[in-house]
Coordinates of C-alpha atoms in Angstrom, one line a residue:
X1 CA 2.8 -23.9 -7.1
X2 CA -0.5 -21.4 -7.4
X3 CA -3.5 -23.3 -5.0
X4 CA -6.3 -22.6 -6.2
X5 CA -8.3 -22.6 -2.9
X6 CA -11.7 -23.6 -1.7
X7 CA -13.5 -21.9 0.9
X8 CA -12.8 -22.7 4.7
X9 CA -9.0 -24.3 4.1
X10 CA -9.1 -22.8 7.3
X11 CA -9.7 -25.4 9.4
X12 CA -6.5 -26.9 9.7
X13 CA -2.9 -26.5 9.8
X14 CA -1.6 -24.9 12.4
X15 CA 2.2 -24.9 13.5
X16 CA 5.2 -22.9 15.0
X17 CA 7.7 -20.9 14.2
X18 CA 8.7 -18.5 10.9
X19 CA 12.0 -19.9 9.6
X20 CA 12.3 -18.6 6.3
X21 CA 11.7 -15.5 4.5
X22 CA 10.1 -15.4 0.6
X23 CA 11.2 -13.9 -2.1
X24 CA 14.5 -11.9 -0.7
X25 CA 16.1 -9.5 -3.3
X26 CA 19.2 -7.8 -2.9
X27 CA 19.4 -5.2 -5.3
X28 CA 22.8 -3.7 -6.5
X29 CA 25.7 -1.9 -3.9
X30 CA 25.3 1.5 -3.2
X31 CA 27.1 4.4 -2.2
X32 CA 28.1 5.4 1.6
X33 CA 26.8 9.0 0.8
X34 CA 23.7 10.3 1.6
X35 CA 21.1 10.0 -1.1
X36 CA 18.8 12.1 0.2
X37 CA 17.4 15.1 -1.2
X38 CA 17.0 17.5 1.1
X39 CA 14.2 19.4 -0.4
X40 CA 14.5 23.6 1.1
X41 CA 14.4 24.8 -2.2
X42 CA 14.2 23.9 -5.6
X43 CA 18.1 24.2 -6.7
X44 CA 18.3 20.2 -7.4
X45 CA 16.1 21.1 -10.3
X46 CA 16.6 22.8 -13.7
X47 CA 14.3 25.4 -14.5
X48 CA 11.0 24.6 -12.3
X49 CA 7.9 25.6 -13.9
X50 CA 5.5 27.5 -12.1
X51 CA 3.5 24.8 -10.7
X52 CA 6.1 23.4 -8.8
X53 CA 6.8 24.6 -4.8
X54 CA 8.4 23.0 -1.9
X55 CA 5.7 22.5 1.1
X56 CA 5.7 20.6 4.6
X57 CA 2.5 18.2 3.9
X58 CA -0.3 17.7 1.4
X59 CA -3.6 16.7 1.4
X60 CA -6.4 15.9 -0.6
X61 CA -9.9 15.8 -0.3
X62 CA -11.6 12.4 -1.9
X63 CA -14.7 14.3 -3.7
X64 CA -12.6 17.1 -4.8
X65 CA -10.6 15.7 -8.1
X66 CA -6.9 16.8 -9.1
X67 CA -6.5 18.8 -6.1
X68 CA -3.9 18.8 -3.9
X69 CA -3.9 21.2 -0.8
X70 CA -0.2 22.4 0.8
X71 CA 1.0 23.0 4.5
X72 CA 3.9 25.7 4.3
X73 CA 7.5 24.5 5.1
X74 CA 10.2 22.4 4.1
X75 CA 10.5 18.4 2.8
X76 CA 7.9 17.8 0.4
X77 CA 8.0 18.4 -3.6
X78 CA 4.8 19.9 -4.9
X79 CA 3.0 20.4 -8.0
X80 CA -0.5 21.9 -8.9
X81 CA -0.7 22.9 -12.0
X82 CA -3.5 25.1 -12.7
X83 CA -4.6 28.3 -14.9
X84 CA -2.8 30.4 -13.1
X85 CA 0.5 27.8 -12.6
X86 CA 0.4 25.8 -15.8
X87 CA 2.0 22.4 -15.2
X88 CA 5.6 21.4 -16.4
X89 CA 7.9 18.5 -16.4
X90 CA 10.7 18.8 -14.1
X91 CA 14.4 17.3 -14.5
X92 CA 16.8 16.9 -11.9
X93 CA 20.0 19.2 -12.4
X94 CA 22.3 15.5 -11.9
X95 CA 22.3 13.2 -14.6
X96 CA 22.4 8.9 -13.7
X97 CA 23.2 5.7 -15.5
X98 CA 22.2 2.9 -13.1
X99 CA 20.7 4.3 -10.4
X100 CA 18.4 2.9 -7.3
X101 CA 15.7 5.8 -6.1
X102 CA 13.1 5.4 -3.7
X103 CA 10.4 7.9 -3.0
X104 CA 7.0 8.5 -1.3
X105 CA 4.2 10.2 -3.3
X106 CA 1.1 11.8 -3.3
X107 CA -1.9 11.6 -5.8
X108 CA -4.7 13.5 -5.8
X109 CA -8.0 12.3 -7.3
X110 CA -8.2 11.4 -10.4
X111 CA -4.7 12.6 -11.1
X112 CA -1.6 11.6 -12.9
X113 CA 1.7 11.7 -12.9
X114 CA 5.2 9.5 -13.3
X115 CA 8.8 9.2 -13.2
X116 CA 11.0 8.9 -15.8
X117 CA 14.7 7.4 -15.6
X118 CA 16.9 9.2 -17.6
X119 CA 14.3 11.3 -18.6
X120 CA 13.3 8.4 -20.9
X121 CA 11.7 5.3 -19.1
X122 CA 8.4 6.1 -17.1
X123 CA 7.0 4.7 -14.5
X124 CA 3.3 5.9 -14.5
X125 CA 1.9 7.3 -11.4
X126 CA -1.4 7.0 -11.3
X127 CA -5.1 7.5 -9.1
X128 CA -5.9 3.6 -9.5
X129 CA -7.4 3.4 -6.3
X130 CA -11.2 2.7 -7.5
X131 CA -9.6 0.4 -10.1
X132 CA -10.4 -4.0 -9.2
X133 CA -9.9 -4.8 -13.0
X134 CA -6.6 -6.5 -14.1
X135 CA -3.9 -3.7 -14.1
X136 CA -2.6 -2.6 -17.8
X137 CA 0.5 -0.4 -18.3
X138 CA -1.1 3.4 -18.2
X139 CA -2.1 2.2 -14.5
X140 CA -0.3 3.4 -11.4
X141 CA 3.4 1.0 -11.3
X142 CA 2.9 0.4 -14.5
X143 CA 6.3 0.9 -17.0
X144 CA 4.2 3.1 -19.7
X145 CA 4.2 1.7 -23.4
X146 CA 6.4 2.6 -26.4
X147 CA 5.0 4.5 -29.2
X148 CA 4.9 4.9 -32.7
X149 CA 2.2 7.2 -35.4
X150 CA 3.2 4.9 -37.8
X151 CA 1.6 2.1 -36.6
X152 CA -1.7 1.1 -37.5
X153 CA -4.9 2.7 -35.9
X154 CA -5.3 1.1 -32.4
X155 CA -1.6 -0.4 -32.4
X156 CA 0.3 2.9 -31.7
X157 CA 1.3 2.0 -28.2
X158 CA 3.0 -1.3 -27.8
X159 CA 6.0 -3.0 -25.4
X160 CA 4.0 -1.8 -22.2
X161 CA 4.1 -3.6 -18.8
X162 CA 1.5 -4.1 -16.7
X163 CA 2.6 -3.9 -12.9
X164 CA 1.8 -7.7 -11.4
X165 CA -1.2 -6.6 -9.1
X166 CA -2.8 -3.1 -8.5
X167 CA -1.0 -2.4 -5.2
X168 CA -2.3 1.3 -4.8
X169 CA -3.4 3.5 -1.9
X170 CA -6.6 5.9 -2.0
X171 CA -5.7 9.8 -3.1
X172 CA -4.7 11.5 -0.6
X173 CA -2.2 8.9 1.2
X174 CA 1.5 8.4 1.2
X175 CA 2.4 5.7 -1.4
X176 CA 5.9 4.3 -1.0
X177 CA 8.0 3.4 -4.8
X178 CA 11.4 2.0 -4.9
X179 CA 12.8 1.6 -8.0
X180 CA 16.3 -0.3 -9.1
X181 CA 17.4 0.5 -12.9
X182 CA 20.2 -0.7 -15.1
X183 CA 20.7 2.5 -17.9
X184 CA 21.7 1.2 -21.5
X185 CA 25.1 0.2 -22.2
X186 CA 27.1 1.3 -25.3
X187 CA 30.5 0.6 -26.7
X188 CA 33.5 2.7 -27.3
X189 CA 31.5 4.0 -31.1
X190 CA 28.7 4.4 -29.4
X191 CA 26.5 1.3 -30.7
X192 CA 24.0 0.3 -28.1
X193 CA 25.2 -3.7 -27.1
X194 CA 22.5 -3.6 -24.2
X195 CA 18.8 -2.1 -24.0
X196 CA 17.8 -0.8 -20.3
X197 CA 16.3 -2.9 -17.3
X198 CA 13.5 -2.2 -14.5
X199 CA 15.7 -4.6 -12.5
X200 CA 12.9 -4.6 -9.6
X201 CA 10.2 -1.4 -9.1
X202 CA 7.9 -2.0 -5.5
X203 CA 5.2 -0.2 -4.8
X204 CA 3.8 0.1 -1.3
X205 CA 6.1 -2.9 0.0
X206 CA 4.9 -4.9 -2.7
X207 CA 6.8 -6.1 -6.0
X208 CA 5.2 -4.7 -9.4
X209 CA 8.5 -5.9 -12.0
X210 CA 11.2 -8.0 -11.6
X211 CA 14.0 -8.0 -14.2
X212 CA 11.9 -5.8 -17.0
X213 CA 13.9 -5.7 -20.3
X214 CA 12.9 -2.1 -21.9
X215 CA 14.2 -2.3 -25.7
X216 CA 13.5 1.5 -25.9
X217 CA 12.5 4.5 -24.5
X218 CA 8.7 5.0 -23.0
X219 CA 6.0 7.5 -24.9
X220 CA 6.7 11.2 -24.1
X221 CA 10.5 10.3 -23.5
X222 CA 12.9 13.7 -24.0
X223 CA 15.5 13.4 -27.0
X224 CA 13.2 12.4 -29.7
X225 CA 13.7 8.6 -28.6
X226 CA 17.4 8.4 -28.4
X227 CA 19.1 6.6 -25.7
X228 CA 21.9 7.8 -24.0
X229 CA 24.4 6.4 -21.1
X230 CA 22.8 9.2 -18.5
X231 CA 20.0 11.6 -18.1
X232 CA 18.3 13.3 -15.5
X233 CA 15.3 12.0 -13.1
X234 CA 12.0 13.7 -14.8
X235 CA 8.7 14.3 -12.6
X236 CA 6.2 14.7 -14.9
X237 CA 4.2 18.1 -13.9
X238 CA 2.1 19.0 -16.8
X239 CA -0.7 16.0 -16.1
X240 CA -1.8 16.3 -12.5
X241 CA -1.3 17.4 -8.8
X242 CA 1.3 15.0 -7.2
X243 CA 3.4 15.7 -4.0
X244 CA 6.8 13.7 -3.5
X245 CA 9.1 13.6 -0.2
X246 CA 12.0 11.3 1.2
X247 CA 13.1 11.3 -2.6
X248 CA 16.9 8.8 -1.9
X249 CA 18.5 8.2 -5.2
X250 CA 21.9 6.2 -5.0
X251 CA 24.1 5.8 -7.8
X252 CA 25.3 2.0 -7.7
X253 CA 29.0 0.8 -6.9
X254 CA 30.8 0.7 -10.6
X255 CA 32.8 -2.5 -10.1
X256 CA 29.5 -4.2 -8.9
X257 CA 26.6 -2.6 -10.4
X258 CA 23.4 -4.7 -11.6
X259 CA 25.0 -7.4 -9.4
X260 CA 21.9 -9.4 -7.8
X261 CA 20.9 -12.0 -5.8
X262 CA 17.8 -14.6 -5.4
X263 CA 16.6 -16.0 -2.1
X264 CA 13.8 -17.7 -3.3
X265 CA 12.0 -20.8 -3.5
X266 CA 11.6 -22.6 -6.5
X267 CA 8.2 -23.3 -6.3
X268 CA 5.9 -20.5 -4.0
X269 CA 2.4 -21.8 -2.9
X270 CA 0.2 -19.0 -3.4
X271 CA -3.5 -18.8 -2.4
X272 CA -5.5 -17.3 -4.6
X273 CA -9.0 -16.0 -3.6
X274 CA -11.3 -16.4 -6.6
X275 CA -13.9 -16.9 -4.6
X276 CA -14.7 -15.5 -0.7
X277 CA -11.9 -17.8 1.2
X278 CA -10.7 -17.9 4.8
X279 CA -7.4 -19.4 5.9
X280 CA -6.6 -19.9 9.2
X281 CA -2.6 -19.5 10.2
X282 CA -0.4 -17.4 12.4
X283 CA 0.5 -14.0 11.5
X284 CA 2.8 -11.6 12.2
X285 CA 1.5 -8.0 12.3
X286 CA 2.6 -4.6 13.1
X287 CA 6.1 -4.7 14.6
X288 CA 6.9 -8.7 14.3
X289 CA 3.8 -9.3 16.5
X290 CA 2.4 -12.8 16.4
X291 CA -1.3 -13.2 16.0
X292 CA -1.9 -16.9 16.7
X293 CA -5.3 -17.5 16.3
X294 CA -5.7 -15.3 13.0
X295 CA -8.3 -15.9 10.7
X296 CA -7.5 -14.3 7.1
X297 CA -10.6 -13.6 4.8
X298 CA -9.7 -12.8 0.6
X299 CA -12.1 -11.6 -1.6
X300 CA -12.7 -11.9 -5.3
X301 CA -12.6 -7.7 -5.3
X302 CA -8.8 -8.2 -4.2
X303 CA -8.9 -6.9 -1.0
X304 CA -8.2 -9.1 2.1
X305 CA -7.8 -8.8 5.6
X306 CA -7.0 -10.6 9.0
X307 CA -9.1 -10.8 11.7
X308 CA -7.3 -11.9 15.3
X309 CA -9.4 -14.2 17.0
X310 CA -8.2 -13.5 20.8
X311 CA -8.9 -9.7 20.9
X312 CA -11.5 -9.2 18.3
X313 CA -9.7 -7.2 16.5
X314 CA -8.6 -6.7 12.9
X315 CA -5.3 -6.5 12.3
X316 CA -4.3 -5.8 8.8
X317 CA -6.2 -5.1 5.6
X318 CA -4.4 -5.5 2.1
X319 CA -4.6 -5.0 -1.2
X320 CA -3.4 -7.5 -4.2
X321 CA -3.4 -11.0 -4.1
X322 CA -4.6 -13.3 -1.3
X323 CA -1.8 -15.5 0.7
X324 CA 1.5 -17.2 0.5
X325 CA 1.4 -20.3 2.3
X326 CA 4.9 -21.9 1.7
X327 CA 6.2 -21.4 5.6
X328 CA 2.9 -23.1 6.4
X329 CA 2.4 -26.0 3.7
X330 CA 6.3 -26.1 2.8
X331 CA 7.8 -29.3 3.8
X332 CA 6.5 -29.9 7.3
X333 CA 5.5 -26.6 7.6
X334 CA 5.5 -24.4 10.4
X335 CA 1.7 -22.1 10.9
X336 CA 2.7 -18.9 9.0
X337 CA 1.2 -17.2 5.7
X338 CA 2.1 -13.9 4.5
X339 CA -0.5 -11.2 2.5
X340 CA 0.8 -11.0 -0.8
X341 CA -0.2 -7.3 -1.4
X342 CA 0.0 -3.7 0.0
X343 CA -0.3 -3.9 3.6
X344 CA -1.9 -1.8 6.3
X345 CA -1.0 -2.6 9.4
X346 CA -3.7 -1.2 12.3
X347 CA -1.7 -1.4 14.7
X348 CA -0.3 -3.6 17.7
X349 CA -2.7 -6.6 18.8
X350 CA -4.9 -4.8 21.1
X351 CA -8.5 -5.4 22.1
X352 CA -11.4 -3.8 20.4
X353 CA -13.7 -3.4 23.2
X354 CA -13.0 -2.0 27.4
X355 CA -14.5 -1.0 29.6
X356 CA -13.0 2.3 31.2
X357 CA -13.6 4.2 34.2
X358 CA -13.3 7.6 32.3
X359 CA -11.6 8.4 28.8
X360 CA -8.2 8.4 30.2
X361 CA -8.1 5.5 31.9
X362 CA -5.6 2.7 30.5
X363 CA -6.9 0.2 27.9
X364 CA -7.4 -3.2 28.2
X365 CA -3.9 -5.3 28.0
X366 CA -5.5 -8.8 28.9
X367 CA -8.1 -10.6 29.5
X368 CA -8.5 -10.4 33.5
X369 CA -11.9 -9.5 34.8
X370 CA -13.5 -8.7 31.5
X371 CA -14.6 -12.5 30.6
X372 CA -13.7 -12.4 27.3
X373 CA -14.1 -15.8 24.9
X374 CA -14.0 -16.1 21.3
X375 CA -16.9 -18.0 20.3
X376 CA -15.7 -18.5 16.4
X377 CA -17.8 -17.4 13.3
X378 CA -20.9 -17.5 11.4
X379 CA -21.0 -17.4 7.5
X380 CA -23.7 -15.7 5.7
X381 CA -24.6 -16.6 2.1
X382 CA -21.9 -15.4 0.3
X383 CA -19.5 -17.5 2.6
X384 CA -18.6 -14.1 4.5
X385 CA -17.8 -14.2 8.4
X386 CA -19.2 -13.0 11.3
X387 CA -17.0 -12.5 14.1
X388 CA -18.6 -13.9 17.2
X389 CA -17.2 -13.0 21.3
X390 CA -18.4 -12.5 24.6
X391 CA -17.0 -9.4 26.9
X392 CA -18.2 -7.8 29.9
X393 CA -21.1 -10.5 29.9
X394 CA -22.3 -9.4 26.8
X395 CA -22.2 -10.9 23.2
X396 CA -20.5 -8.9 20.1
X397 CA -20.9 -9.9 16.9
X398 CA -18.4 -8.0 14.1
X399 CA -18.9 -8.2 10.4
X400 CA -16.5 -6.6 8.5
X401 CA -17.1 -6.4 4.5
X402 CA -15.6 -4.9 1.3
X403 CA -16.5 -1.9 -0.2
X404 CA -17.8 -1.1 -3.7
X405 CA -14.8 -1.2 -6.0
X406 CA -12.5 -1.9 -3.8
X407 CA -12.1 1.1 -1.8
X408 CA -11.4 -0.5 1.6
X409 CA -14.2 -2.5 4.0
X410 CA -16.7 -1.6 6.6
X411 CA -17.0 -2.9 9.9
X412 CA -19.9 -3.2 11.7
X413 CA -20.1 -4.6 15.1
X414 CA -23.1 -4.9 17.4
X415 CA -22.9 -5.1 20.9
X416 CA -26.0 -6.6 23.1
X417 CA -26.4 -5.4 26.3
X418 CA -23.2 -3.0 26.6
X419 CA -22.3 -2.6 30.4
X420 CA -21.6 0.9 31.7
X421 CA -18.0 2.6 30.8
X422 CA -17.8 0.3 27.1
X423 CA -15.9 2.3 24.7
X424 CA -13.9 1.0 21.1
X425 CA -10.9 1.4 20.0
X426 CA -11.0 2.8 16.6
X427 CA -7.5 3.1 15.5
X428 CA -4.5 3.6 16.8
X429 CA -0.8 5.7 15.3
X430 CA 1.3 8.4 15.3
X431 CA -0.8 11.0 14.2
X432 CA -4.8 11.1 13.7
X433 CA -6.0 14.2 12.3
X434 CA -9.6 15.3 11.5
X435 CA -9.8 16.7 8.0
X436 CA -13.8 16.6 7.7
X437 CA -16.7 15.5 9.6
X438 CA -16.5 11.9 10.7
X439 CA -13.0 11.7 8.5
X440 CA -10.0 10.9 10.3
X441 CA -6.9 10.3 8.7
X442 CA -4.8 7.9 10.5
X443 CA -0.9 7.3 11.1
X444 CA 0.8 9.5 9.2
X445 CA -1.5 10.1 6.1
X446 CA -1.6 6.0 6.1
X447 CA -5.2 5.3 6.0
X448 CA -8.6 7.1 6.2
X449 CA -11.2 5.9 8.6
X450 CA -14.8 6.7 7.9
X451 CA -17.2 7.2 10.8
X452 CA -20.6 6.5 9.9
X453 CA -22.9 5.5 12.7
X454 CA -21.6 6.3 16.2
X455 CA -24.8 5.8 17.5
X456 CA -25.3 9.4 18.7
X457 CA -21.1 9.4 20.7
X458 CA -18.3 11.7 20.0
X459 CA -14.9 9.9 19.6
X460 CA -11.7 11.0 21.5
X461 CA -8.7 11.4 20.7
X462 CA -6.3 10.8 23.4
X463 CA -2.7 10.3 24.1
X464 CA -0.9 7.3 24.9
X465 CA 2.3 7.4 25.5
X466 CA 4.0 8.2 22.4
X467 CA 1.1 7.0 20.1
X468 CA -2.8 8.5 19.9
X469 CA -5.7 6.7 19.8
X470 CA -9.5 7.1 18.4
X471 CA -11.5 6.0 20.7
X472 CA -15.5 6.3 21.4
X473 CA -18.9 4.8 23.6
X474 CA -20.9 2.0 22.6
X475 CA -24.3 1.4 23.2
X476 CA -25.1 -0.9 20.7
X477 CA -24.3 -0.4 17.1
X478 CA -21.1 1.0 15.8
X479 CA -20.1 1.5 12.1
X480 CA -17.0 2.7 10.2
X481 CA -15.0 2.1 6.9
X482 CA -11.2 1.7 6.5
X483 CA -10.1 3.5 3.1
X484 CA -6.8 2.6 1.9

């Protein structure tokens, strides 16, 4: 079932526990042995070009197109082409049939790239970041089309898929790809008796094709547009700077391969968000943590997010499509929905606001002595919240709000008489490095944030325990951007 919702469905239906999961796929058996690349050198490959290197990191810079920057070491699969390194294609020294590989990658602005199975099939990588039109082929997932001169004008390129929903990540962060293919099967004369298959290709946790028949090989495919039983993995180098690591590529189980299995129900109910829409429903977060008093907000630009009600905080941000609701509206239901996009998690439920005796001291873990209530939201005109709480005997009010074309959303919160010792918690992960000015890149190259008015403060960045966190005075107004 697709719902086709109308604003504020959020006023009801609450419940209790997960039970099921939605839309479980089991792709084919694999090997015991390790799949992993290991990535010290290039020997896995035939031939590198010039452009290609192994590195520790990359980064990228958002106003500086198809550049990619690299951190000496070992783990990470580079290419930047330029004059001096002119870009090439690279091919992995094994050949594969069916094969499952998973990968993370790197775009930089404006770049491109892709992966080809068997040196014939691609996958197109892609900078679609900036892009909130419907997704076509040549964008990032997308399996790219066939093509043939003798077509007429305009008609060249055909047999393309479009990946489902633009699940992509801004230039400069980690984008996660697992891809499971069935190769072309021929008989003892060689006849081909069945064409190649995207079984399933994810992008960023999200899936892009299920069960993709491919009656021939993609544009730019090697072998003039034969198919063949095996062929090598191809990284395209000669279109882009693109940086790959954790590259696992499994050959499938012979006596099993291509065998599947469905977990599914028959009919999903999917909220769509056609227009500004809020849904209220428990949510599980970073780690399996519950939010039960989540408020979700989906936008016609196709980015969403959920705002938790009892630490004015917000939890996740996505990209894609809006909600599924079956747990909650299935049957009797039971208070969960699920984003049905690329997620980013911002970390453990924790409070936005304490108040600390100095920039060490411990964060807020409950509620005890700071008076905090949720006092619920206000729309504006375009059916947008505002987040509403007192703290600390003070009032906050927090509007967050998407960004031109999709890029991520702003926050904005105001704070009116802020007592002594009132700091925010900005973000919270792993790592949080400071690439520019006001730019900190959170987590493990997993999102940007952009600090824009800080009201005069510095942030910190402090240690706790094994995680850091960004954290800074208010005094009044405070205003940053999550890019993702």
């Amino acid at each position: 079932m697709l719902l086709r919702s109308k604003n504020h469905a959020s006023r009801s239906l609450m419940g209790f526990l997960c039970l099921y999961g939605i839309g479980m796929v089991v792709s084919h058996p694999v090997s015991a042995q390790s799949p992993a690349l290991p990535l010290k050198d290039l020997s896995a490959f035939r031939e590198p070009g010039q452009s290609w290197s192994i590195t520790s990191d990359a980064s990228a810079k958002l106003d500086n197109p198809h550049v990619l920057d690299a951190v000496a070491g070992t783990g990470v699969l580079f290419n930047m082409p330029d004059k001096k390194h002119p870009g090439k294609d690279l091919f992995s020294t094994e050949e594969y049939g069916d094969v499952d590989i998973e990968f993370d990658y790197m775009m930089a602005p404006e770049s491109n790239s892709g992966i080809y199975l068997q040196g014939r099939y691609e996958i197109q990588l892609l900078d679609s970041w900036q892009n909130t039109k419907v997704p076509k082929p040549g964008d990032n997932g997308g399996i790219y089309q066939r093509w043939d001169d003798k077509r007429p004008d305009g008609q060249q390129g055909y047999d393309g898929h479009a990946p489902r929903v633009n699940a992509s990540r801004a230039p400069g962060l980690w984008q996660h790809m697992k891809i499971s293919f069935l190769a072309p099967k021929f008989d003892a004369s060689g006849k081909k008796i069945a064409n190649a298959r995207m079984l399933l290709v994810e992008l960023n946790g999200v899936t892009i094709h299920e069960n993709v028949e491919l009656e021939g090989p993609t544009r730019g495919s090697i072998g003039g547009g034969d198919e063949k039983a095996t062929g090598p993995i191809r990284f395209q180098g000669d279109h882009g700077a693109v940086a790959f690591r954790n590259i696992e590529i499994r050959k499938p189980s012979q006596a099993t391969a291509g065998g599947r299995e469905n977990n599914r129900f028959a009919d999903p109910i999917l909220l769509d968000a056609p227009t500004n829409t809020l849904l209220r429903s428990f949510m599980d977060v970073k780690n399996n943590k519950r939010v039960v008093h989540a408020i979700s907000v989906g936008t016609p630009e196709k980015v969403h997010y959920t705002y938790d009600l009892d630490k004015g905080m917000v939890a996740q941000v996505w990209r894609g499509e809006f909600l599924d609701v079956t747990p909650m509206w299935h049957e009797r239901g039971n208070g969960c929905s699920r984003p049905r996009g690329a997620v980013q998690f911002l970390g453990e439920p924790y409070f936005t606001l304490s108040k600390l005796a100095s920039p060490q001291a411990a964060w807020m873990t409950d509620t005890t002595g700071s008076g905090y209530r949720p006092k619920g939201y206000v729309l504006d005109e375009h059916d947008l919240p505002t987040f509403r709480y007192q703290v600390y005997g003070t009032s906050v009010s927090d509007a967050v709000r998407v960004l031109s074309e999709g890029r991520g959303v702003r926050r904005e919160l105001t704070v009116a008489t802020p007592v002594d010792g009132l700091y925010a918690k900005l973000a919270e992960g792993s790592t949080i490095e400071t690439p520019s000015k006001d730019l900190y890149i959170i987590d493990g190259k997993s999102y940007y944030l952009q600090l824009e008015d800080a009201g005069g403060e510095k942030p910190v960045i402090r240690e706790a325990g094994a995680t850091k966190e960004l954290i800074i005075p208010v005094h009044g107004k405070l205003s940053y951007s999550i890019l993702f």
